[in-house]
Short mmCIF file of C-alpha atoms in Angstrom, two decimals:
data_model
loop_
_atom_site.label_atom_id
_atom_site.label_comp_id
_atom_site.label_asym_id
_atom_site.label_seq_id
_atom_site.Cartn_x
_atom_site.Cartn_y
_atom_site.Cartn_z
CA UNK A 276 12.65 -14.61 29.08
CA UNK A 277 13.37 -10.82 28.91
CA UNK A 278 12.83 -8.86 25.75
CA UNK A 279 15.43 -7.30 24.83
CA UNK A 280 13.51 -4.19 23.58
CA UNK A 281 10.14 -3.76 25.30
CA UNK A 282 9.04 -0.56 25.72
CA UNK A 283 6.55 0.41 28.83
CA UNK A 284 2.82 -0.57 28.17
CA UNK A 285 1.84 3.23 27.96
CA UNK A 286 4.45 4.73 26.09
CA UNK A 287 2.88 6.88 23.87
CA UNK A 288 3.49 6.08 19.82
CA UNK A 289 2.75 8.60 17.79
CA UNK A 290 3.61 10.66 14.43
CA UNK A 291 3.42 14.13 13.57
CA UNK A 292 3.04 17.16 11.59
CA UNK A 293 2.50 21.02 11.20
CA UNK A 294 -0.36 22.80 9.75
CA UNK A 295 1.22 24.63 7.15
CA UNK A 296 3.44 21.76 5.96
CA UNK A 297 -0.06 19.37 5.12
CA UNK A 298 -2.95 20.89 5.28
CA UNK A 299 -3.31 23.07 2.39
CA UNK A 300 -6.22 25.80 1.92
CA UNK A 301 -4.09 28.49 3.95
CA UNK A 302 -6.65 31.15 3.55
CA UNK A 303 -10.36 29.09 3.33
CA UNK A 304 -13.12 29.77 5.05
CA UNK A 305 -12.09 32.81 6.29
CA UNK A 306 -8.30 32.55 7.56
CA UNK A 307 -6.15 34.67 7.57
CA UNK A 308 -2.59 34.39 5.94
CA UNK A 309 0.45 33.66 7.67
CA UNK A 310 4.32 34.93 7.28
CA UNK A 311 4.77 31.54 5.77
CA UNK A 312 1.93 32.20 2.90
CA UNK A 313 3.80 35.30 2.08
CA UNK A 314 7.05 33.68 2.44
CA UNK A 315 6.41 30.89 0.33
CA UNK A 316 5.17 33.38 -2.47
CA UNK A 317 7.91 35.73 -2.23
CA UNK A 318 10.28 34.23 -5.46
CA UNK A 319 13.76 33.01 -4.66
CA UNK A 320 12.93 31.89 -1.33
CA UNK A 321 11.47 28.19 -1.78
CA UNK A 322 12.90 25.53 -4.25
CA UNK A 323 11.77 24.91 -7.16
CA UNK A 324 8.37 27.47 -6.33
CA UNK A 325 6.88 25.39 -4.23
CA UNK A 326 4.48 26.73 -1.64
CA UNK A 327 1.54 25.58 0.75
CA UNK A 328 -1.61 26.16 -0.85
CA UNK A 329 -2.34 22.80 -1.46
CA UNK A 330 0.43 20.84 0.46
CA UNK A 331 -1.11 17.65 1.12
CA UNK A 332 -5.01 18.70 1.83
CA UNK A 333 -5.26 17.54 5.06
CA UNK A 334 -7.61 20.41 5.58
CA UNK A 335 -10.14 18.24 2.97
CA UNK A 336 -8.94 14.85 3.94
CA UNK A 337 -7.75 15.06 7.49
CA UNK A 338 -10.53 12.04 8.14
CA UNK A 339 -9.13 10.17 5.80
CA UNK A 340 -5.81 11.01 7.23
CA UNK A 341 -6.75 9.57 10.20
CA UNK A 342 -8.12 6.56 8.86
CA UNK A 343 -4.47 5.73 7.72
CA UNK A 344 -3.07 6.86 11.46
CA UNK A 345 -5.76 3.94 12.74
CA UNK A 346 -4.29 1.34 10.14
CA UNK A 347 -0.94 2.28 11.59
CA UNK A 348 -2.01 1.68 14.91
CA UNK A 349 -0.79 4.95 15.89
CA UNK A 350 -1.77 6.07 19.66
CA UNK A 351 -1.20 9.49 19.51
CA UNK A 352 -0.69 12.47 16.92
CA UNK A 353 0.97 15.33 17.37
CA UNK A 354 -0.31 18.03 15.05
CA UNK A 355 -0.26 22.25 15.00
CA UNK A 356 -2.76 25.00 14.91
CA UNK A 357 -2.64 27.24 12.51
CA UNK A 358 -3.14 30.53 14.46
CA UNK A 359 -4.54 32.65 11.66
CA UNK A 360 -6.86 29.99 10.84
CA UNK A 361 -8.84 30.46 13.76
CA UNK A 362 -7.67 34.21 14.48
CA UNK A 363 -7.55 35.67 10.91
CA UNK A 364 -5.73 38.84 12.37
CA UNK A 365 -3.58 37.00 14.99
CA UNK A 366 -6.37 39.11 17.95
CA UNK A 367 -9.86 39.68 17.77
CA UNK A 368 -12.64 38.75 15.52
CA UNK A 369 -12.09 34.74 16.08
CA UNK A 370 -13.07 32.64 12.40
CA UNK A 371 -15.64 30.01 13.83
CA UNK A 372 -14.81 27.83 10.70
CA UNK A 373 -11.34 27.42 11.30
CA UNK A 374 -11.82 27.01 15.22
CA UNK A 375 -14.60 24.03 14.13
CA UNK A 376 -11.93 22.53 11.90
CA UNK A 377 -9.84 21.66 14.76
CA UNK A 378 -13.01 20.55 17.29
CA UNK A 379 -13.89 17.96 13.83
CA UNK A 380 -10.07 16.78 13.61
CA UNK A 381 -9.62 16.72 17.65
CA UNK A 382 -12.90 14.48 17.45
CA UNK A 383 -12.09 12.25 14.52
CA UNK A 384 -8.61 11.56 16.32
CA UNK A 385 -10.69 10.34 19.73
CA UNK A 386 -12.80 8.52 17.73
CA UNK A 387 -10.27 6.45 16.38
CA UNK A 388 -8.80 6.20 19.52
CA UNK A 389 -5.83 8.47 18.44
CA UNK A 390 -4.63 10.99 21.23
CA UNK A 391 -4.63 14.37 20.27
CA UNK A 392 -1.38 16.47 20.97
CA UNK A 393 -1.78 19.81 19.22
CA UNK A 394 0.85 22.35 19.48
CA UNK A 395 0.21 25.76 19.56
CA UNK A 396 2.75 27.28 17.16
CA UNK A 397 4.66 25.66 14.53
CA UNK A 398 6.33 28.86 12.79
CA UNK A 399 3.21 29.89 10.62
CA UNK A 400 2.77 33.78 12.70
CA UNK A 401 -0.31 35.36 11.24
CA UNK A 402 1.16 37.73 8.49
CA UNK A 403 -1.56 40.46 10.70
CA UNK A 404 0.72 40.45 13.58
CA UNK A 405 3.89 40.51 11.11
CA UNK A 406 2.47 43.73 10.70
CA UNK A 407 2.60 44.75 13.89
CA UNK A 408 6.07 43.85 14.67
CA UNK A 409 5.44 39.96 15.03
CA UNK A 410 8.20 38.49 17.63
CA UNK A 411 10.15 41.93 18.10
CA UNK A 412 6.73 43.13 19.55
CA UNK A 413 6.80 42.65 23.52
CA UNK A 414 3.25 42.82 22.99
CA UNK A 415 3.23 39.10 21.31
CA UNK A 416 3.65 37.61 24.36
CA UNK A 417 -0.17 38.68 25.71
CA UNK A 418 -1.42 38.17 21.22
CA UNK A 419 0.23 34.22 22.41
CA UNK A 420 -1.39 34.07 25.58
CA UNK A 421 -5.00 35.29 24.50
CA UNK A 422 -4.71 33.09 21.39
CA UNK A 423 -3.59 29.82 23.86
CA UNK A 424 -6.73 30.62 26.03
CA UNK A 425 -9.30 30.34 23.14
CA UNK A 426 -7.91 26.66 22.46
CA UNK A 427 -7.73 25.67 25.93
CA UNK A 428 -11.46 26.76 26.55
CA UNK A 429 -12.60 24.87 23.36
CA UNK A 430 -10.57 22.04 23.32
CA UNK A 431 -8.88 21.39 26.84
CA UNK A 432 -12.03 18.99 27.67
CA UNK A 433 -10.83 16.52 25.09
CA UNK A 434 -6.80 17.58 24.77
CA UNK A 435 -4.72 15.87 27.60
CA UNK A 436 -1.49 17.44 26.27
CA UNK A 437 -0.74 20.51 24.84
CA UNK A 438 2.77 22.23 23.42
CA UNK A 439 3.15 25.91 23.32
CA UNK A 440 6.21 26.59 20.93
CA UNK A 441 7.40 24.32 18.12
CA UNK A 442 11.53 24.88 17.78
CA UNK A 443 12.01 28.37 18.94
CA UNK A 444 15.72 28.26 17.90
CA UNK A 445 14.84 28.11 14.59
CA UNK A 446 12.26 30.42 13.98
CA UNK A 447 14.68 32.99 15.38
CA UNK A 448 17.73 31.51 13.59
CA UNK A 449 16.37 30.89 10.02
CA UNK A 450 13.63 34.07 10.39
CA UNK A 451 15.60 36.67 11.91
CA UNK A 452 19.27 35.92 11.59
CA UNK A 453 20.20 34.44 8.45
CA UNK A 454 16.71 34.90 6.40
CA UNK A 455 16.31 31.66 5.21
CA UNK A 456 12.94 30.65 6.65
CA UNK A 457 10.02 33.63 7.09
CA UNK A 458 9.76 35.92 7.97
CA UNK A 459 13.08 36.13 5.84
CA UNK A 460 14.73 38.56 8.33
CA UNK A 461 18.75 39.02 8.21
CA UNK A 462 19.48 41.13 11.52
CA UNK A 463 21.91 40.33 14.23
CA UNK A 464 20.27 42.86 16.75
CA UNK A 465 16.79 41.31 15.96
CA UNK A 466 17.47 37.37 17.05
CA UNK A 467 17.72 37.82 20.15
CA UNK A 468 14.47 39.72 20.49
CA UNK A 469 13.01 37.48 18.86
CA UNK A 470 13.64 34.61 20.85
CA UNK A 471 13.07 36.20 23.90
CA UNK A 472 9.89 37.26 23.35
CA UNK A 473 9.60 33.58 21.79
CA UNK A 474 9.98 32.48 25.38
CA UNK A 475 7.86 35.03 26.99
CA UNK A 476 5.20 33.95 25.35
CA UNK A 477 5.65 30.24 26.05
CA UNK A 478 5.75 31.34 29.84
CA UNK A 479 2.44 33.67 29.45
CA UNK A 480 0.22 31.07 27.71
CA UNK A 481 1.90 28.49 30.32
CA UNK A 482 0.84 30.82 33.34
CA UNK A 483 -2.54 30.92 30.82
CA UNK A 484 -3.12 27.31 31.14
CA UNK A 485 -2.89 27.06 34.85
CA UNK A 486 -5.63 29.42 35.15
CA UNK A 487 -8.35 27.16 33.35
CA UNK A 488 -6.56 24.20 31.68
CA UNK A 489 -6.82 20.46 33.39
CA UNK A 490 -3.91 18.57 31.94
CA UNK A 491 -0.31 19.11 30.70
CA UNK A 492 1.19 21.26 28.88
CA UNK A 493 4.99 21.44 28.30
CA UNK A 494 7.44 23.33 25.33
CA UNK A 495 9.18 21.79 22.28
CA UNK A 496 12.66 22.03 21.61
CA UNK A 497 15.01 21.08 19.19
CA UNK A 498 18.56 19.86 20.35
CA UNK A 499 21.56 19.12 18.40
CA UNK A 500 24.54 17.61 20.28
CA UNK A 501 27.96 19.65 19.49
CA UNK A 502 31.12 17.87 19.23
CA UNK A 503 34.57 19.51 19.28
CA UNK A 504 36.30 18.54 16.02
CA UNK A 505 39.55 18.62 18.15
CA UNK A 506 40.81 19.22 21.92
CA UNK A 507 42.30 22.57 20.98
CA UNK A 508 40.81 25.43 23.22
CA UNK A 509 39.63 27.51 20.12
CA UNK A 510 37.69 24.30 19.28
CA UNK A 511 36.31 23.77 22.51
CA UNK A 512 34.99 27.31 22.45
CA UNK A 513 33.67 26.98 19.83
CA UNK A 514 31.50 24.32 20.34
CA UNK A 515 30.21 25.69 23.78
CA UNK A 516 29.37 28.49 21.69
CA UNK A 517 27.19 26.46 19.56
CA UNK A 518 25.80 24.54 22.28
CA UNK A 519 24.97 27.56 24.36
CA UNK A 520 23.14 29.17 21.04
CA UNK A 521 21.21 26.19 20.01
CA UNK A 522 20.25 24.28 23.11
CA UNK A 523 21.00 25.94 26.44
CA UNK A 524 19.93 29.46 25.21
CA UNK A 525 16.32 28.05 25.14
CA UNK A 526 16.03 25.37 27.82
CA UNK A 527 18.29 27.53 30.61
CA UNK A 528 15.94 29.85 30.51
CA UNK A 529 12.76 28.00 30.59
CA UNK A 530 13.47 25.67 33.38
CA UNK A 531 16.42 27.24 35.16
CA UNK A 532 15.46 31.16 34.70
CA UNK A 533 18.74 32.22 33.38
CA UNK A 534 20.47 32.51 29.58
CA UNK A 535 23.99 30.81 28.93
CA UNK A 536 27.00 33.17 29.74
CA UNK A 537 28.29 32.47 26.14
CA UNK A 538 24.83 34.90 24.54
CA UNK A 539 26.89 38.35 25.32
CA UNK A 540 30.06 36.59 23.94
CA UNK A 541 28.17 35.52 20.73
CA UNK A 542 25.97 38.49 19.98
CA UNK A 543 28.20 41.13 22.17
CA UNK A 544 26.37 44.81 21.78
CA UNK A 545 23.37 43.06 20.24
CA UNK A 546 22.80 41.10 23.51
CA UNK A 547 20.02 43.21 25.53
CA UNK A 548 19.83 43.23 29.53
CA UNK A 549 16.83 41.13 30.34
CA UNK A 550 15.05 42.29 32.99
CA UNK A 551 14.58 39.85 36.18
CA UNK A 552 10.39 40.05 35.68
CA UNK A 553 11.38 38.63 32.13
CA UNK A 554 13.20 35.43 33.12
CA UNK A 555 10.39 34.93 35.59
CA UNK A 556 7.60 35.16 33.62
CA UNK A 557 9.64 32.29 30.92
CA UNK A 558 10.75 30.41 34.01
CA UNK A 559 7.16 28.52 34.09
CA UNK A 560 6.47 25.09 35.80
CA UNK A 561 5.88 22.93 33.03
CA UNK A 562 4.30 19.43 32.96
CA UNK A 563 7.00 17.57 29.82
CA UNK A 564 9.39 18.60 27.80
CA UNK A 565 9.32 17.81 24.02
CA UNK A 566 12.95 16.82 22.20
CA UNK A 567 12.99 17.07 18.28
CA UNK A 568 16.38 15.37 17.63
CA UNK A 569 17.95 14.22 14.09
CA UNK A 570 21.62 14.63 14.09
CA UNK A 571 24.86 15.97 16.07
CA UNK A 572 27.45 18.25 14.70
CA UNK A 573 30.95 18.45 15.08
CA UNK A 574 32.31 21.99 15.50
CA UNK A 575 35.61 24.16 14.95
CA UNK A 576 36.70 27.20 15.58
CA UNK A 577 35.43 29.46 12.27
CA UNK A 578 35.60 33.20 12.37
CA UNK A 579 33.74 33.60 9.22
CA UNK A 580 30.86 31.90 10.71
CA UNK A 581 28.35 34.88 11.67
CA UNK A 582 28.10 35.16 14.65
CA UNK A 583 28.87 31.92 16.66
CA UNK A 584 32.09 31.32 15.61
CA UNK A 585 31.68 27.92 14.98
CA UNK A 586 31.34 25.63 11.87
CA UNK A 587 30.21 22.16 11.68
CA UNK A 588 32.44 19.31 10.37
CA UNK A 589 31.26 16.71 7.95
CA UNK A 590 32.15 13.01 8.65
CA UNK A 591 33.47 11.27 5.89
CA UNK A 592 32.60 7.55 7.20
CA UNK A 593 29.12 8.83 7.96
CA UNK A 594 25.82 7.94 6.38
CA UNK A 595 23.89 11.20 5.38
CA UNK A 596 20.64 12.18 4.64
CA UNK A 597 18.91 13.94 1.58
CA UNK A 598 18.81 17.36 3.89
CA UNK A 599 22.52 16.65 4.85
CA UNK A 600 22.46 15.46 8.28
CA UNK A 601 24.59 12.51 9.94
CA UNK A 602 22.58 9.54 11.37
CA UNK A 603 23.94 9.44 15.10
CA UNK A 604 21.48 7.41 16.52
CA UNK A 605 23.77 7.32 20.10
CA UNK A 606 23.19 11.27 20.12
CA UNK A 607 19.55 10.56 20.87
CA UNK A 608 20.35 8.75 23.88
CA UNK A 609 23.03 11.34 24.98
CA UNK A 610 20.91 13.96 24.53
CA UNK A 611 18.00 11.90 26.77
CA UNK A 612 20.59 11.40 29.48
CA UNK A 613 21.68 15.12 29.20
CA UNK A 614 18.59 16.59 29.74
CA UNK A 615 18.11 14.29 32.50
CA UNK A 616 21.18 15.37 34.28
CA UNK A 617 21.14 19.22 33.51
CA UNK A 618 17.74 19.65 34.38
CA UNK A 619 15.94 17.05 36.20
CA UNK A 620 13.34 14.45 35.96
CA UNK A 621 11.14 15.94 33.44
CA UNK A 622 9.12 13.65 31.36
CA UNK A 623 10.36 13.64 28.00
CA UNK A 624 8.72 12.80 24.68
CA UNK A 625 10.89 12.56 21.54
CA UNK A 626 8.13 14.48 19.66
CA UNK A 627 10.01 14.47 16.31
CA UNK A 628 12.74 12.15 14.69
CA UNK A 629 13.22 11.05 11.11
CA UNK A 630 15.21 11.19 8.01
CA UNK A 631 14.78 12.17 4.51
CA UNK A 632 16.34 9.84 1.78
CA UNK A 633 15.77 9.22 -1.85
CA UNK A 634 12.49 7.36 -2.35
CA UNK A 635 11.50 4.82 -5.35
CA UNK A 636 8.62 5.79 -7.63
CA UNK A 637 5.46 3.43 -5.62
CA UNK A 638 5.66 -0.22 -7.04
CA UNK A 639 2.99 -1.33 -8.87
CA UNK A 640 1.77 -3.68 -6.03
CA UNK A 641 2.03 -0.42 -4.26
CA UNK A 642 4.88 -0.87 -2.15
CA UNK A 643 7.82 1.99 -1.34
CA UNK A 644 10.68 0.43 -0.55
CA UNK A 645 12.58 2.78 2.11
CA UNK A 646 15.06 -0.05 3.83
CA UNK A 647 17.51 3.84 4.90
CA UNK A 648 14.72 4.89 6.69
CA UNK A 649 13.58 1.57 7.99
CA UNK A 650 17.21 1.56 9.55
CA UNK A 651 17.05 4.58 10.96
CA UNK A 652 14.06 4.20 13.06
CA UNK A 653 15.29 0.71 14.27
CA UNK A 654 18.07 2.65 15.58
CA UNK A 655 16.98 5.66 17.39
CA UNK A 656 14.57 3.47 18.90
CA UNK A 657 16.81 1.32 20.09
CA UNK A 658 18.69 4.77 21.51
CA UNK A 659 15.87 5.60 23.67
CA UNK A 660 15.60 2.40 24.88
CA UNK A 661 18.96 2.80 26.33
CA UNK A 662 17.99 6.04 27.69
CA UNK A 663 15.27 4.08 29.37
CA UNK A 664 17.08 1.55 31.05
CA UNK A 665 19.26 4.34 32.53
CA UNK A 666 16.78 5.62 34.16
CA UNK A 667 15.43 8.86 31.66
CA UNK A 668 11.68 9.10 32.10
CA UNK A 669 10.65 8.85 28.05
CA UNK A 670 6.92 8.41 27.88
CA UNK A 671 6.70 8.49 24.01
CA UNK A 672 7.68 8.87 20.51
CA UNK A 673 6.69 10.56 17.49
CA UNK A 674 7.78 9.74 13.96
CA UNK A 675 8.82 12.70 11.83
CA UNK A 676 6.89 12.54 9.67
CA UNK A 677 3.62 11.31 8.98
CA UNK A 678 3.08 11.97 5.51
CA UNK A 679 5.39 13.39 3.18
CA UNK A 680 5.15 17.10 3.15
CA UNK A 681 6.18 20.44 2.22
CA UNK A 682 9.85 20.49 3.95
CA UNK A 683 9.39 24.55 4.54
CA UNK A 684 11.89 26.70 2.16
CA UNK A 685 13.27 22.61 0.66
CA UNK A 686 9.50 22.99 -0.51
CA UNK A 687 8.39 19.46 -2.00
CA UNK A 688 12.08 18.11 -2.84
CA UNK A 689 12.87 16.36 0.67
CA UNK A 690 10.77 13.67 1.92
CA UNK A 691 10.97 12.56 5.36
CA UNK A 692 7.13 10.61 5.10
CA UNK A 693 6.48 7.17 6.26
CA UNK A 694 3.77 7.46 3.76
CA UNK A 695 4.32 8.40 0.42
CA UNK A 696 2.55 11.42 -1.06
CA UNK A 697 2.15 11.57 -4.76
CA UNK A 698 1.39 15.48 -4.84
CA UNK A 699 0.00 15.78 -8.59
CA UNK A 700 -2.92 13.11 -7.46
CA UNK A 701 -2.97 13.25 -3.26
CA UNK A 702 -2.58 9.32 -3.26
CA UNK A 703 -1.26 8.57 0.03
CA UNK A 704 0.86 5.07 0.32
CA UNK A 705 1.99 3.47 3.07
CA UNK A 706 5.91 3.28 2.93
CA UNK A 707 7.80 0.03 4.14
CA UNK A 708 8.81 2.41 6.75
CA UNK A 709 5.52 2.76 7.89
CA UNK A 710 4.47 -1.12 8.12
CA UNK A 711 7.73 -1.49 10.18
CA UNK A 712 6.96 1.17 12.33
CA UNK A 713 3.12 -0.65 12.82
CA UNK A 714 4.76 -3.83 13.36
CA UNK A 715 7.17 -2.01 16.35
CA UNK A 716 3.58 -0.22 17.87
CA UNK A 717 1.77 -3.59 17.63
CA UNK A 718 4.93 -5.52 19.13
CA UNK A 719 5.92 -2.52 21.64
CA UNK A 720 9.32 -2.61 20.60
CA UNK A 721 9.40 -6.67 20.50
CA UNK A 722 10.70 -6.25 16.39
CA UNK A 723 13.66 -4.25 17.25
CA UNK A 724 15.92 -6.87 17.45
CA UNK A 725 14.89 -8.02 14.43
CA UNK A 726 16.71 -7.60 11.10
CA UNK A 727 15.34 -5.11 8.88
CA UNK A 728 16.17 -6.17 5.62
#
């Protein structure tokens, strides 16, 4: 008998994380701060005050940490580097503590028979090379590259797959255009700079790799399927607009060596000439691609909306998260078959997907009941299980997030953990989430088709 949702023997299940978001001690033993630090301390910009400095001190307990991942029977763990921890100044003097942090947590992982799949930045710059310009530098691109090489030659040995670049779009979009996120810049002239040089950089430590690395290494994006909220032709502009900003201005150039027509439309004088030796140097060879999906939006035509011209719909009939997002599981498996179609066979990993909802205080038997979240992994599984059987090459997934966390500038208020995090004592406990999500590992899919509730 066929089941009806078995997943491949080696697909890859995993969770993941980012340094600044868990492990705490930002500047210990040595490191140097980051634009996040300084963001998080800046007042106004995080809810409620929150900040990093003690997060969920992975950075004291990552063993532990790991210990839980085993229980889980997680088979892979996607984490990031915090640059400044091992290059306090972003170049130079390199911190030998920080770099042995990540040689103890690379070797733990292995250990437990957890594959390692460190990314290289996740957004934290070192507040050093803020200094210097940071990602309106052309510079950056070689600080990236020199940085990449110092991890490959410590680490590569062990490390069968690395990521360069965590979510370009939005370290350009909330850092440089609108100011949310750090380094809290509002500039249309600066954004696209600053994800151009985002991209060179990518392509440098890619070209990097190839020079002494042994494995993979591939980029992580974040899509977001855009729906027109009507056939009208201001609509439909509208929502190529979008798409061109948030998914094709970042993936067209990395594997097709060109930028979306709609950039000069959508940033007109602020959209710079790239020179041909540019889009070359970004149009790398690369071994995967990494998708971060959680929702779609549905667009219209909004002139007020700086400077895309395009505002996103809410669905009435739709269920929503804490952080405001629509659960469209069948935009995962569009999105799968998209990239499959625009760009090729790539091997794809879904390295992030999750939710944030309202969680109960821990039972005293110390259970979290979570049945939203439960519900939405059942059914974005299930979505790239259809992308499977049409033929996308998905070799793994990765749970967003392992533990609950500091959500960036949401700070401590938005949980997306499939293990809850009491933050006043560091107790870690296992959500019902989580002990579904072991049950689909240990089944390989088998429990999909289960009920959940």
């Amino acid at each position: 008998m066929t089941v009806p949702y078995q997943f491949p023997d080696n697909f890859l299940w995993g969770s993941a994380t980012s340094a600044y978001q868990i492990e705490g001690s930002p500047t210990a033993d040595g490191a140097g701060p980051s634009i996040w630090q300084r963001f998080a301390h800046t007042p106004g910009t995080m809810a409620n005050g929150d900040n990093g400095d003690l997060a969920c001190d992975h950075y004291r307990r990552f063993e532990s940490d790991i210990a839980l991942m085993r229980e889980l029977g997680l088979r892979a763990y996607r984490f990031s580097i915090a640059w400044g921890r091992v290059l306090p100044d972003g170049t130079g003097q390199v911190n030998s503590k920080g770099l042995d942090f990540y040689e103890r947590l690379v070797d733990c992982l292995l250990s437990h028979g957890i594959q390692p799949m460190p990314t290289l930045f996740h957004w934290d710059l070192p507040a050093a090379l803020d200094d210097r310009g940071g990602w309106l530098n052309r510079d950056i691109a070689n600080w990236f590259a020199d940085y990449a090489s110092l991890m490959f030659r410590k680490l590569d040995d062990r490390v069968p797959t690395w990521s360069t670049l965590n979510e370009p779009w939005v370290v350009t979009d909330g850092g440089y255009l609108h100011g949310t996120l750090a380094p809290g810049h509002r500039n249309l002239y600066e954004a696209p700079i600053a994800s151009h040089n985002l991209l060179r950089a990518h392509g440098a430590a890619v070209q990097a790799y190839r020079a002494i690395g042994q494995h993979q290494i591939g980029l992580v994006v974040n899509i977001e399927p855009k729906h027109p909220a009507s056939q009208s032709p201001a609509d439909l502009a509208a929502t190529q607009r979008a798409d061109a900003y948030m998914n094709r201005q970042y993936l067209d150039a990395a594997l097709l060596g060109r930028y979306p027509d709609e950039m000069a439309d959508i940033f007109g004088k602020a959209w710079p000439q790239w020179p041909r030796t540019d889009l070359d140097l970004i149009h790398q060879p690369i071994d995967f691609l990494g998708l971060n999906y959680y929702t779609r939006s549905v667009n219209r035509h909004d002139d007020q909306t700086w400077p895309v011209r395009a505002s996103a719909v809410k669905q009435s009939r739709a269920t929503i998260t804490e952080t405001g997002w629509e659960v469209y599981p069948q935009g995962l498996t569009d999105t799968l078959l998209w990239l499959k179609n625009r760009y090729g066979d790539l091997p794809l990993y879904v390295t992030e997907n999750g939710s944030a909802f309202y969680d109960p205080p821990v039972a005293e038997a110390g259970q979290v009941n979570d049945p939203l979240r439960v519900r939405y992994l059942q059914s974005h599984l299930k979505a790239i299980h259809h992308a499977l059987n049409q033929g996308v090459d998905v070799r793994g997934y990765f749970a967003w997030s392992l533990l609950d966390n500091l959500e960036w500038s949401h700070g401590f208020s938005k949980r997306f953990g499939l293990v809850h995090v009491d933050f006043e004592t560091q107790t870690r406990t296992p959500k019902d989430s989580a002990r579904y999500y072991a049950r689909v590992i240990k089944s390989g899919g088998c429990v999909l088709d289960e009920p959940t509730a």
